[in-house]
Coordinates of C-alpha atoms in Angstrom, one line a residue:
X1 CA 45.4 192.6 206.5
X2 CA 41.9 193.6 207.2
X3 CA 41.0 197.3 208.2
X4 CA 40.8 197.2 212.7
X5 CA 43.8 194.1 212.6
X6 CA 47.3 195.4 213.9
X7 CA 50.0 193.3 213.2
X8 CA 50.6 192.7 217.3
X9 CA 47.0 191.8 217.8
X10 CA 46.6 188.3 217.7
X11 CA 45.0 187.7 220.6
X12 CA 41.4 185.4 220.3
X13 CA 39.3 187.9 220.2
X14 CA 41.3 189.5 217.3
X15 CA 41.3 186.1 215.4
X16 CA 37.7 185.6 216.4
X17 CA 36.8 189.2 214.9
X18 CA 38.9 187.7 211.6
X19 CA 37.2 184.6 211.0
X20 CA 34.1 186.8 211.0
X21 CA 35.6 189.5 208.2
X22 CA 36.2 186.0 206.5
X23 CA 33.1 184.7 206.8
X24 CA 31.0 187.5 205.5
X25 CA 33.8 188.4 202.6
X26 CA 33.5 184.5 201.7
X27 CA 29.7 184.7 201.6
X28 CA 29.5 188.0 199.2
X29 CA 32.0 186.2 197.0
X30 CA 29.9 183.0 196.8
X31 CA 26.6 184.6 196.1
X32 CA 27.1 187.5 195.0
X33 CA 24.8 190.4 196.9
X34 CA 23.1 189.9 199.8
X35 CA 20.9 191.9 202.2
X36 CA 21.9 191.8 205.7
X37 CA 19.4 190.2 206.8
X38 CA 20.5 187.0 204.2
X39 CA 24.0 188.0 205.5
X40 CA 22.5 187.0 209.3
X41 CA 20.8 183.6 208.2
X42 CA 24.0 182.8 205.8
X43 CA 26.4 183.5 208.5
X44 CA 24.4 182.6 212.2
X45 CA 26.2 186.2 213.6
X46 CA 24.2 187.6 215.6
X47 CA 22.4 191.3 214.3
X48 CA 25.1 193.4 216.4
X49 CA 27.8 191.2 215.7
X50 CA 27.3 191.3 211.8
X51 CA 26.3 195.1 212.3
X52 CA 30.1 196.1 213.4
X53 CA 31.5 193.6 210.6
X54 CA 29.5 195.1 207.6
X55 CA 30.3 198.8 209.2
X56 CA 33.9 198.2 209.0
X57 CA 34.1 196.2 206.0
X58 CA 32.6 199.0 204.2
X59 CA 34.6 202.0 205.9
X60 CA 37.6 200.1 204.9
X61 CA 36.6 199.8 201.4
X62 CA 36.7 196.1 200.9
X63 CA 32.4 196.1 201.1
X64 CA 30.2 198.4 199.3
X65 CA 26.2 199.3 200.3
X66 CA 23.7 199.9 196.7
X67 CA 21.2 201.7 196.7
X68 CA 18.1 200.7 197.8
X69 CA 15.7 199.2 195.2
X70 CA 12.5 200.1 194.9
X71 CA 10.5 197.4 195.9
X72 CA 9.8 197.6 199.5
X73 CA 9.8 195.4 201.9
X74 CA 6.8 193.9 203.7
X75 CA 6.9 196.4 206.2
X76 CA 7.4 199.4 203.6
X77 CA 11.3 199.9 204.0
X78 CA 13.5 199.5 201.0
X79 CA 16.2 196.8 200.9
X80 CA 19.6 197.7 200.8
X81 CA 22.1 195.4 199.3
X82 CA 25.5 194.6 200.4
X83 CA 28.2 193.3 197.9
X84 CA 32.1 193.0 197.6
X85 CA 33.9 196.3 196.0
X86 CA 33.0 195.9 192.3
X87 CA 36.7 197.8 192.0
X88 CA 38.4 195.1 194.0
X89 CA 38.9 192.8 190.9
X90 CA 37.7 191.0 188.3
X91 CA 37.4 187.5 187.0
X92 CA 37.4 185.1 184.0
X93 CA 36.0 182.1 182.5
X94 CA 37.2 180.0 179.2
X95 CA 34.9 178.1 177.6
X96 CA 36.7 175.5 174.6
X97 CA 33.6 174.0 173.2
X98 CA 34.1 171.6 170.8
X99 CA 33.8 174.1 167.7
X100 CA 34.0 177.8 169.5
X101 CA 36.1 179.6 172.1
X102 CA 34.0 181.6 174.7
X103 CA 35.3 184.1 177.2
X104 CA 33.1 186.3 180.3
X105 CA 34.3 188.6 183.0
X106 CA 33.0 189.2 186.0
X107 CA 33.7 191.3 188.6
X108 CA 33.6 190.7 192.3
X109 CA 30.2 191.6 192.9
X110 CA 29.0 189.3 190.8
X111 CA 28.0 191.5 187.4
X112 CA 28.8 190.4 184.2
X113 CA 31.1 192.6 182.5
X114 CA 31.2 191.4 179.2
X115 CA 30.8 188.0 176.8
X116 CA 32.9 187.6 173.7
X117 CA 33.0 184.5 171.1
X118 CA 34.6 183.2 168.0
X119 CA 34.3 179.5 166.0
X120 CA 37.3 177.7 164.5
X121 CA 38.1 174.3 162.7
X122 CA 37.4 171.3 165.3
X123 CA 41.2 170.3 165.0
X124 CA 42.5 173.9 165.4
X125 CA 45.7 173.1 168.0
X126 CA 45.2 173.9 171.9
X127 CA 48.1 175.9 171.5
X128 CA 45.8 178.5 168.6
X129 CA 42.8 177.7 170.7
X130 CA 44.2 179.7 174.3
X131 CA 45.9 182.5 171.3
X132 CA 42.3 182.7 170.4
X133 CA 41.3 183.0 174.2
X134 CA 43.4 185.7 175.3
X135 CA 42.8 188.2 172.3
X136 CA 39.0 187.5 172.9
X137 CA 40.0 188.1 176.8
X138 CA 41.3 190.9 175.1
X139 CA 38.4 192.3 173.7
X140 CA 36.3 192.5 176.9
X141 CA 35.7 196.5 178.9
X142 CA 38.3 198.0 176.7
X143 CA 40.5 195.8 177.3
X144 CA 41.0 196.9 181.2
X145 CA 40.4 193.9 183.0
X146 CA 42.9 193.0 185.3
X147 CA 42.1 189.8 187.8
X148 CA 42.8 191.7 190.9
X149 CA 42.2 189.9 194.6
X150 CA 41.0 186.9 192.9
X151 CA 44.1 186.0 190.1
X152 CA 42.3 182.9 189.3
X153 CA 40.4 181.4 186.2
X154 CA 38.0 178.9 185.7
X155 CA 38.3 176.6 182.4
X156 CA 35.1 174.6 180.9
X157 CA 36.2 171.6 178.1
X158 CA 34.8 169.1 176.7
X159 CA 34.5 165.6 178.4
X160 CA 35.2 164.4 181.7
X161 CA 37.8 166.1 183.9
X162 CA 38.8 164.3 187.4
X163 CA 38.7 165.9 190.4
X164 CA 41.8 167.6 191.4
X165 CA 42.0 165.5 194.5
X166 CA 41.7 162.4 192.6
X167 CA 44.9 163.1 190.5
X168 CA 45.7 165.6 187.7
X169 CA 43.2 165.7 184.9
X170 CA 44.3 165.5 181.4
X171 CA 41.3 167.2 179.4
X172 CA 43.6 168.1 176.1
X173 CA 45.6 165.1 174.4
X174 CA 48.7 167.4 173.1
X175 CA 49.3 169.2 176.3
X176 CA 48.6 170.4 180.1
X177 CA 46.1 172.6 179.1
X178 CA 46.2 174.4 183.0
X179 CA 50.0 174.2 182.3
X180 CA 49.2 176.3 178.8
X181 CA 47.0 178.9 180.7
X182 CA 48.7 179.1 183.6
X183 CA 52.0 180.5 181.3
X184 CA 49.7 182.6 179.4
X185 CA 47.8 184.5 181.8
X186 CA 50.0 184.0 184.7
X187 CA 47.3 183.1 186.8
X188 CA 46.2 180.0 188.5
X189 CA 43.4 177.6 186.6
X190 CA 40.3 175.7 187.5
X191 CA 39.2 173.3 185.2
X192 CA 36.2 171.2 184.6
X193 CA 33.7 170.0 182.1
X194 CA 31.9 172.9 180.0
X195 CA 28.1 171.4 180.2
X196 CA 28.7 171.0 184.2
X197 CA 29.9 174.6 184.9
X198 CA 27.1 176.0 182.6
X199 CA 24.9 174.4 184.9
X200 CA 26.7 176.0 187.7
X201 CA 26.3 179.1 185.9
X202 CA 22.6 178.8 185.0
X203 CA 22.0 178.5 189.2
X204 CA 24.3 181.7 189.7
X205 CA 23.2 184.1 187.3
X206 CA 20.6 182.4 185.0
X207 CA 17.0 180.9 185.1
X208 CA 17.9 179.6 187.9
X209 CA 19.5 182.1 189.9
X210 CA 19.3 181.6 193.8
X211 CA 18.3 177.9 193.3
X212 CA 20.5 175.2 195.8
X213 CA 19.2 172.1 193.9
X214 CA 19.3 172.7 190.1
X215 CA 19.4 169.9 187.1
X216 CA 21.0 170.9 184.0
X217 CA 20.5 169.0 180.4
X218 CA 21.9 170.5 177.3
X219 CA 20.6 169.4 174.3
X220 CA 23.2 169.8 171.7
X221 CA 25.6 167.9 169.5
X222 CA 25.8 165.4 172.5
X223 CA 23.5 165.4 175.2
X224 CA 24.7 166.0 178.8
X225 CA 24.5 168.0 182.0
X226 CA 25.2 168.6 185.6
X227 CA 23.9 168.7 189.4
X228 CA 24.1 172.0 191.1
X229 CA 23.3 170.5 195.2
X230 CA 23.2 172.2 198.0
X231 CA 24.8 174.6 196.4
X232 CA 27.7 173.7 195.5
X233 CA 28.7 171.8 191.5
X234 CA 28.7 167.8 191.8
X235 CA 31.3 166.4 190.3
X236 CA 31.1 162.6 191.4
X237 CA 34.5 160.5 192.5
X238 CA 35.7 160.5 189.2
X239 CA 34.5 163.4 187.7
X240 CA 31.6 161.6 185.9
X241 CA 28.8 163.3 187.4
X242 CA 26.1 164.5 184.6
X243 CA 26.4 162.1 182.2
X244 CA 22.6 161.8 181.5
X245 CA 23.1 161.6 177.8
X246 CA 24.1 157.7 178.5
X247 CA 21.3 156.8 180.2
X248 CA 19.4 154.1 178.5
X249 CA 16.0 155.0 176.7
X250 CA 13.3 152.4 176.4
X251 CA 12.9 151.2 172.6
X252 CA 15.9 153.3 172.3
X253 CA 18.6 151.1 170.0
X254 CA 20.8 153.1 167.9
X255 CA 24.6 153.2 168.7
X256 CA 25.9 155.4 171.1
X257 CA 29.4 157.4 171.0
X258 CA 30.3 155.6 174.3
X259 CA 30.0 152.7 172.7
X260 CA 26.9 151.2 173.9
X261 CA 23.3 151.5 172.4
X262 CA 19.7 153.1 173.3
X263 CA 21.3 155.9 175.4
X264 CA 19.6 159.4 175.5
X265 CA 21.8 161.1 173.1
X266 CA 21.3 158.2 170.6
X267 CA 17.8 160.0 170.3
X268 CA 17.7 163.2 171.9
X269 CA 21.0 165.0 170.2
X270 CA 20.5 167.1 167.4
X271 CA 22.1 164.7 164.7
X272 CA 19.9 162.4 165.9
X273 CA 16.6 164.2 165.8
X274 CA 17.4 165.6 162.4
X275 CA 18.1 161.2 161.2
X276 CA 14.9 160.7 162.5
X277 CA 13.1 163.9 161.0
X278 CA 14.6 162.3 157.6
X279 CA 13.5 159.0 158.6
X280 CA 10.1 160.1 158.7
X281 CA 10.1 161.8 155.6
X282 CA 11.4 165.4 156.4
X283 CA 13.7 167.4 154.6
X284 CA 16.2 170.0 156.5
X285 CA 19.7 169.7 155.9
X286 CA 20.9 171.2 159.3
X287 CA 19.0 172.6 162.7
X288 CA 17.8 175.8 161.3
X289 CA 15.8 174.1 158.5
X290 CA 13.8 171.6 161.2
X291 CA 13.5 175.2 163.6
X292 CA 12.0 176.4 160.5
X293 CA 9.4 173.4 159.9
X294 CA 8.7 173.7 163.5
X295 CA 7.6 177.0 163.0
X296 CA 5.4 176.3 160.2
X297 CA 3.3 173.4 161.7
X298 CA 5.1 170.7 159.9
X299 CA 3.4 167.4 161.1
X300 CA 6.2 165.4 161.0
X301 CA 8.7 167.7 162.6
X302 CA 6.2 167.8 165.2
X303 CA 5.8 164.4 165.7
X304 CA 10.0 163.8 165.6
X305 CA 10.1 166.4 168.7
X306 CA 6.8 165.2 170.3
X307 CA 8.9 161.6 170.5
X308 CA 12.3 163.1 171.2
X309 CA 10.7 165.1 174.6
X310 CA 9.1 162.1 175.9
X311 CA 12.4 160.6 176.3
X312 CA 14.2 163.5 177.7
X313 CA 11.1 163.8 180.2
X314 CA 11.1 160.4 180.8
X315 CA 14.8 160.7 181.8
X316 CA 15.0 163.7 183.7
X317 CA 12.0 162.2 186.2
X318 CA 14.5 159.0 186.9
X319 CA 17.0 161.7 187.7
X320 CA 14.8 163.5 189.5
X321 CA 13.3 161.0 191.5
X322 CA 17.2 159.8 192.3
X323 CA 18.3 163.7 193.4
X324 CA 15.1 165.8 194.1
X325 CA 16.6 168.8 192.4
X326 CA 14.1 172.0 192.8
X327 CA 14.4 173.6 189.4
X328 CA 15.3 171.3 185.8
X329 CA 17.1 173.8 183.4
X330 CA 17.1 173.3 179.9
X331 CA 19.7 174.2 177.1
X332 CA 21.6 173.5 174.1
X333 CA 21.0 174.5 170.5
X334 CA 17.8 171.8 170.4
X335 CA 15.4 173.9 173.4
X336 CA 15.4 176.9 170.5
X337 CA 12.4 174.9 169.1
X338 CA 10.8 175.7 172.3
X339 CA 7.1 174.3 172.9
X340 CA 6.8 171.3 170.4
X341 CA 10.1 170.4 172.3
X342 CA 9.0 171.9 176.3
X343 CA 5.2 170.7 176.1
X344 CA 6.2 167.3 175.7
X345 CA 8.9 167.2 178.4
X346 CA 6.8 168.1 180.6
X347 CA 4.4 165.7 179.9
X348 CA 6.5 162.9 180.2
X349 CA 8.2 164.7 183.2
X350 CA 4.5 165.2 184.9
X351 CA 3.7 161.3 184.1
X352 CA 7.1 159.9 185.7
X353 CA 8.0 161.4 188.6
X354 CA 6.7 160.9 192.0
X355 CA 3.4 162.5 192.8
X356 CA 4.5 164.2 195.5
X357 CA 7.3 166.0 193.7
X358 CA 5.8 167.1 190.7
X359 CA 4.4 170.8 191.9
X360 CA 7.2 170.9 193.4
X361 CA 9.8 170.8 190.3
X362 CA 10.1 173.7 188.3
X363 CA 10.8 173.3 184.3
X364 CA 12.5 176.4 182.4
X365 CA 14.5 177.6 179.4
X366 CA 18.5 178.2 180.2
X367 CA 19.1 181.5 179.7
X368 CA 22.6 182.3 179.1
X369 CA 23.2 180.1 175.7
X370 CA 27.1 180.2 174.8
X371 CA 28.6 182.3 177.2
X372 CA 27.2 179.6 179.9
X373 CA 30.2 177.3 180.1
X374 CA 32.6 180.2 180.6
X375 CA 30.3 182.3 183.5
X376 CA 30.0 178.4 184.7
X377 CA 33.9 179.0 185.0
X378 CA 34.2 182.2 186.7
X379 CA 31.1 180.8 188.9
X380 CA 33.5 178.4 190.1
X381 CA 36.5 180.4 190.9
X382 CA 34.4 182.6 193.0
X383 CA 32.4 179.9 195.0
X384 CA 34.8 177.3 195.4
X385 CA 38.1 177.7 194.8
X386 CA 40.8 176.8 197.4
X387 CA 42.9 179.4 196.0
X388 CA 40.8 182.1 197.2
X389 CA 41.2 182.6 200.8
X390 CA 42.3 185.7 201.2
X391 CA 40.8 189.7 200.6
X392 CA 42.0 193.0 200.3
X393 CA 41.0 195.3 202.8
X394 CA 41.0 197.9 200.1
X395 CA 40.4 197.7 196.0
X396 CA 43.3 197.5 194.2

């Protein structure tokens, strides 16, 4: 019960006054902290309205006030910032990528707490992989965390995962992998695919942070990514959403995992840059090695990126020019060879898109690398999760 309810007031007013403690708790959950005046234009409550909310949320504990910064305002006065009890809880994000377990915590207010990792054997057994989860878990602030007023996590894996309204989704073949968490951690479980929530996670705490309309590719083993819109993760009526890796390439005709051929990743995925670095004469026996001819001005490794960003550009200005996302985030072990990879990206990116959009579309460098898919996780459990609908009026 919020501090100022009584159990025998339940008048309108009283409910009223609730669903505006709601409102403002939900909205320093979602984005994390907030001034008031972004509290006002997030909520529509008026200034004395939001005033007495803020004043009791914070007497009662449940809200905290930072310091003010010091960069001041227009008008000279510094900005104070207004964010849920950092005390109140924490939260955490699993990431099972296809060779590595990731874990993050975050607390309420939205700052990281810790990131811990560890790789095993591509057929290691679910059952080892969520052991290998909770002693990482284990690892993070001293081992002290403790999910508090949130008792939720959020679950990245690899491959599609349906919507939970469309039916359960099956992401591991041996087992329920929610059913699997849920025992161990004795908490409810989100779930959804790894390279979508790191997107989600690159528009809540990474490059970019604050942005409503955000397109995410990882360039990786496989190529992929996700739609941050309005917001709020796209997941598509199936769960398909992001898929950008099997979007056909022209002159592209090599053979696709999904069966088909010329797709993105058929050209853009780091096997597939390294065949055609050998193709064209190069030597590297893994990524490192090409990074390495990168660096030294090796003519054919530039050429083999110089072709490989032209497709992804070409690509992500279809995409673009379908969603008319504000910022295009880009990750995965392939952006570390940075500008022979970026420069000609955004050359193709510049030459395809619509005129009018492209000063308008910002290109940049994810910035969280592996712990991505599990903050993409925890980003999800404090934004959207239906589980979530009720605070503490005090921490703890």
């Amino acid at each position: 019960m919020l501090v100022g309810m009584h159990p025998h007031q339940d008048g309108p007013l009283a409910r009223l006054r609730r669903g505006h403690e709601d409102l403002v708790l939900d909205l320093l959950r979602k984005h994390g902290p907030l001034s008031r005046a972004e509290l006002g234009q997030h909520s529509g409550l008026s200034r004395t309205t939001l005033s007495d909310i803020v004043t009791e949320l914070i007497e009662s504990g449940a809200v905290v006030a930072t310091a003010p910064g010091t960069a001041p305002r227009k008008r000279g006065r510094p900005v104070e910032a207004l964010t849920l009890n950092p005390s109140a809880g924490q939260a955490i994000g699993i990431d099972f990528a296809r060779r590595a377990v990731h874990v993050s915590a975050v607390n309420v207010a939205h700052e990281v707490i810790g990131s811990a990792s560890e790789p095993h054997d591509t057929g290691l057994p679910w059952e080892e992989r969520i052991a290998l989860a909770e002693r990482l878990v284990g690892t993070l602030a001293d081992g002290a965390l403790r999910l508090g007023a949130l008792n939720a996590i959020g679950v990245g894996v690899v491959g599609p995962v349906e919507d939970p309204d469309s039916g359960p989704a099956r992401p591991c073949p041996s087992a329920d992998l929610p059913a699997l968490l849920r025992k161990r951690f004795e908490a409810p479980v989100l779930v959804d695919n790894n390279t979508r929530l790191a997107a989600l996670a690159e528009a809540t705490w990474g490059a970019a942070a604050g942005g409503q309309d955000v397109l995410y590719l990882r360039l990786s083993h496989g190529v992929g990514g996700g739609l941050v819109v309005a917001g709020s993760l796209h997941r598509g009526a199936y769960g398909l959403s992001g898929e950008f890796g099997h979007i056909a390439v022209e002159s592209g005709d090599g053979r696709c995992s999904c069966g088909a051929t010329g797709c993105l990743e058929t050209v853009a995925s780091v096997g597939a840059v390294l065949a055609a670095y050998r193709r064209a004469g190069g030597h590297a026996d893994g990524l490192a090695a090409l990074l390495g001819a990168l660096q030294a001005g090796d003519p054919v490794a530039l050429r083999t990126l110089e072709a490989a960003g032209t497709h992804i550009g070409t690509v992500l200005a279809a995409v673009c020019n379908a969603v008319g996302p504000g910022v295009i985030v880009l990750g995965g072990e392939l952006a570390a060879a940075g500008p022979p990879l970026f420069e000609p990206v955004e050359r193709a990116l510049r030459a395809h898109i619509l005129p009018i959009s492209r000063d308008r579309v910002d290109l940049r460098p994810a910035a969280l690398g592996e712990a991505g898919g599990a903050l993409g996780g925890i980003a999800l459990v404090l934004r959207e999760s239906p589980l979530l609908s009720h605070y503490p009026a005090r921490p703890g």
